[in-house]
CSV table of C-alpha atoms in Angstrom, one decimal:
chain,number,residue,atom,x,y,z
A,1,UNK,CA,89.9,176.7,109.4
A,2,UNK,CA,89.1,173.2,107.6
A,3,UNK,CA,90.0,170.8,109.7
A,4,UNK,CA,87.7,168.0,109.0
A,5,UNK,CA,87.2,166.1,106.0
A,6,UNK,CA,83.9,165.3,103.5
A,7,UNK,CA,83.5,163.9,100.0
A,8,UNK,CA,81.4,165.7,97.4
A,9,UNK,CA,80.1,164.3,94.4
A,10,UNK,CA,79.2,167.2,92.2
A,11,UNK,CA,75.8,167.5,91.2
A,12,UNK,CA,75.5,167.4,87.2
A,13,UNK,CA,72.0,167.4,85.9
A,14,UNK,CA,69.1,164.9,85.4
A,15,UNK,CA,69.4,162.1,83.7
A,16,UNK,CA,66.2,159.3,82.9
A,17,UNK,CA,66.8,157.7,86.0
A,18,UNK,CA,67.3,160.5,88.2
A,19,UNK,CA,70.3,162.8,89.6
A,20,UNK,CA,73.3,162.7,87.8
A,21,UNK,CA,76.2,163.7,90.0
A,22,UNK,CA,80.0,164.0,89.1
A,23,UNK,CA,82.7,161.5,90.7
A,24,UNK,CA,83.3,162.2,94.2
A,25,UNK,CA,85.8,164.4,95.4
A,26,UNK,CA,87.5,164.8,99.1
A,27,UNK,CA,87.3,168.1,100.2
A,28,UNK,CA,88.5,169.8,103.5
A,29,UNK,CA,85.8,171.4,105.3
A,30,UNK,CA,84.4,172.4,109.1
A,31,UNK,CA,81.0,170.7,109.9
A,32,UNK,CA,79.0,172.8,112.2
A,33,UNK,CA,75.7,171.4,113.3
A,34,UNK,CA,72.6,172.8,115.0
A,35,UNK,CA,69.0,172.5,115.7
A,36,UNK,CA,66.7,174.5,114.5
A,37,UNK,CA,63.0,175.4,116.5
A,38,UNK,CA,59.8,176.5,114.6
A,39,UNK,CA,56.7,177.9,115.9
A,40,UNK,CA,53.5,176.5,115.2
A,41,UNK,CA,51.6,178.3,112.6
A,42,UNK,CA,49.3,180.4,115.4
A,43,UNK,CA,52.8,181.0,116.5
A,44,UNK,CA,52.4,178.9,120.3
A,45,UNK,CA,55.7,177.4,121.2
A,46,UNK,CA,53.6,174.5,122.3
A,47,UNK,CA,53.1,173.1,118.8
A,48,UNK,CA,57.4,173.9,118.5
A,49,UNK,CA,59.2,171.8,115.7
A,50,UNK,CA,63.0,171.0,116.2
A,51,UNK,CA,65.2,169.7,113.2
A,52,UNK,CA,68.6,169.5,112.8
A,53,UNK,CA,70.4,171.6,110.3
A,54,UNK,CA,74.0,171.1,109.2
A,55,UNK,CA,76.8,173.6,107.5
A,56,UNK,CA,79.6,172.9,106.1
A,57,UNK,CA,82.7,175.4,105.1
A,58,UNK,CA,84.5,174.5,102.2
A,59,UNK,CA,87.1,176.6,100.7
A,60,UNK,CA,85.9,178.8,98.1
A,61,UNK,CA,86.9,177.2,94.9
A,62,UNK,CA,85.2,173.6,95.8
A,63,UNK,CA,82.6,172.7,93.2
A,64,UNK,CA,79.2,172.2,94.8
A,65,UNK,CA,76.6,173.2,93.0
A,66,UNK,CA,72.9,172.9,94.9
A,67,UNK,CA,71.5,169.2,95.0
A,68,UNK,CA,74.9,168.1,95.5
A,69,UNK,CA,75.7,165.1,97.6
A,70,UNK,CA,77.5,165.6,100.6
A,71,UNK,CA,79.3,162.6,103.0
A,72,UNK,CA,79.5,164.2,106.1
A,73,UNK,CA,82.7,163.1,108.3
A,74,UNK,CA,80.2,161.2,110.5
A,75,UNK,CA,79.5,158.9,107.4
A,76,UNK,CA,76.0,160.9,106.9
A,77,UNK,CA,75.0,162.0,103.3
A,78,UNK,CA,72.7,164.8,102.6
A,79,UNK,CA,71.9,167.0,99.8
A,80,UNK,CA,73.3,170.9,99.4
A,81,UNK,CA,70.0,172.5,99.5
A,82,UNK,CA,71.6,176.1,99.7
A,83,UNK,CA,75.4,177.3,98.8
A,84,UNK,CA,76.6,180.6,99.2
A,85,UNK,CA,80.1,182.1,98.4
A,86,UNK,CA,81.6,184.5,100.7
A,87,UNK,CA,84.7,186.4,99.6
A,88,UNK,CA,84.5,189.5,101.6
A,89,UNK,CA,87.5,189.8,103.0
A,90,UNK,CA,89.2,188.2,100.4
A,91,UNK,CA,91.6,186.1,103.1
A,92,UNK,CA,88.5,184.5,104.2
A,93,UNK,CA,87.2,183.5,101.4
A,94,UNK,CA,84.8,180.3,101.7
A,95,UNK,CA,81.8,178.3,100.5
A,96,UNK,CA,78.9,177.6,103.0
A,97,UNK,CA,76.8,174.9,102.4
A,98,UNK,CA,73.3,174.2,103.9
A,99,UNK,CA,73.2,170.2,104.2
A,100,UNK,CA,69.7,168.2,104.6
């Protein structure tokens, strides 16, 4: 399932000159990337925004809290702006990370 590699750098707090993160740690993952379409606020598609939004599977013990910083395969880095932890079953247990 991971086939692809990323490095994660733990984030760890604040500090007084910003995020603090943890030292950077390669992790195997799968990148999966996709765009995303939003209707305009009177809901016409003519006013339609696109963005990109990327996931990344990482298996389910990797440490990567929200506002971590991710270095996508592609040399990319983002932030984890959401993380969830599926377990169910438990022989596909994983970590899904929302990257921006």
């Amino acid at each position: 399932m991971f086939q692809q590699e990323c490095q994660v750098e733990p984030f760890a707090g604040e500090g007084a000159k910003g995020a603090v993160y943890g030292p950077p740690v390669t992790v195997r993952c799968r990148v999966q990337e996709a765009e995303t379409y939003a209707h305009g606020r009177d809901g016409s598609a003519d006013r339609a925004e696109v963005g990109a939004t990327t996931t990344v599977y990482m298996p389910f013990t990797t440490d990567c809290p929200p506002r971590s910083r991710i270095t996508l395969p592609t040399g990319e880095v983002g932030r984890a702006v959401e993380v969830h932890r599926h377990a169910v079953p438990v022989r596909l247990r994983h970590l899904k990370v929302a990257v921006q």
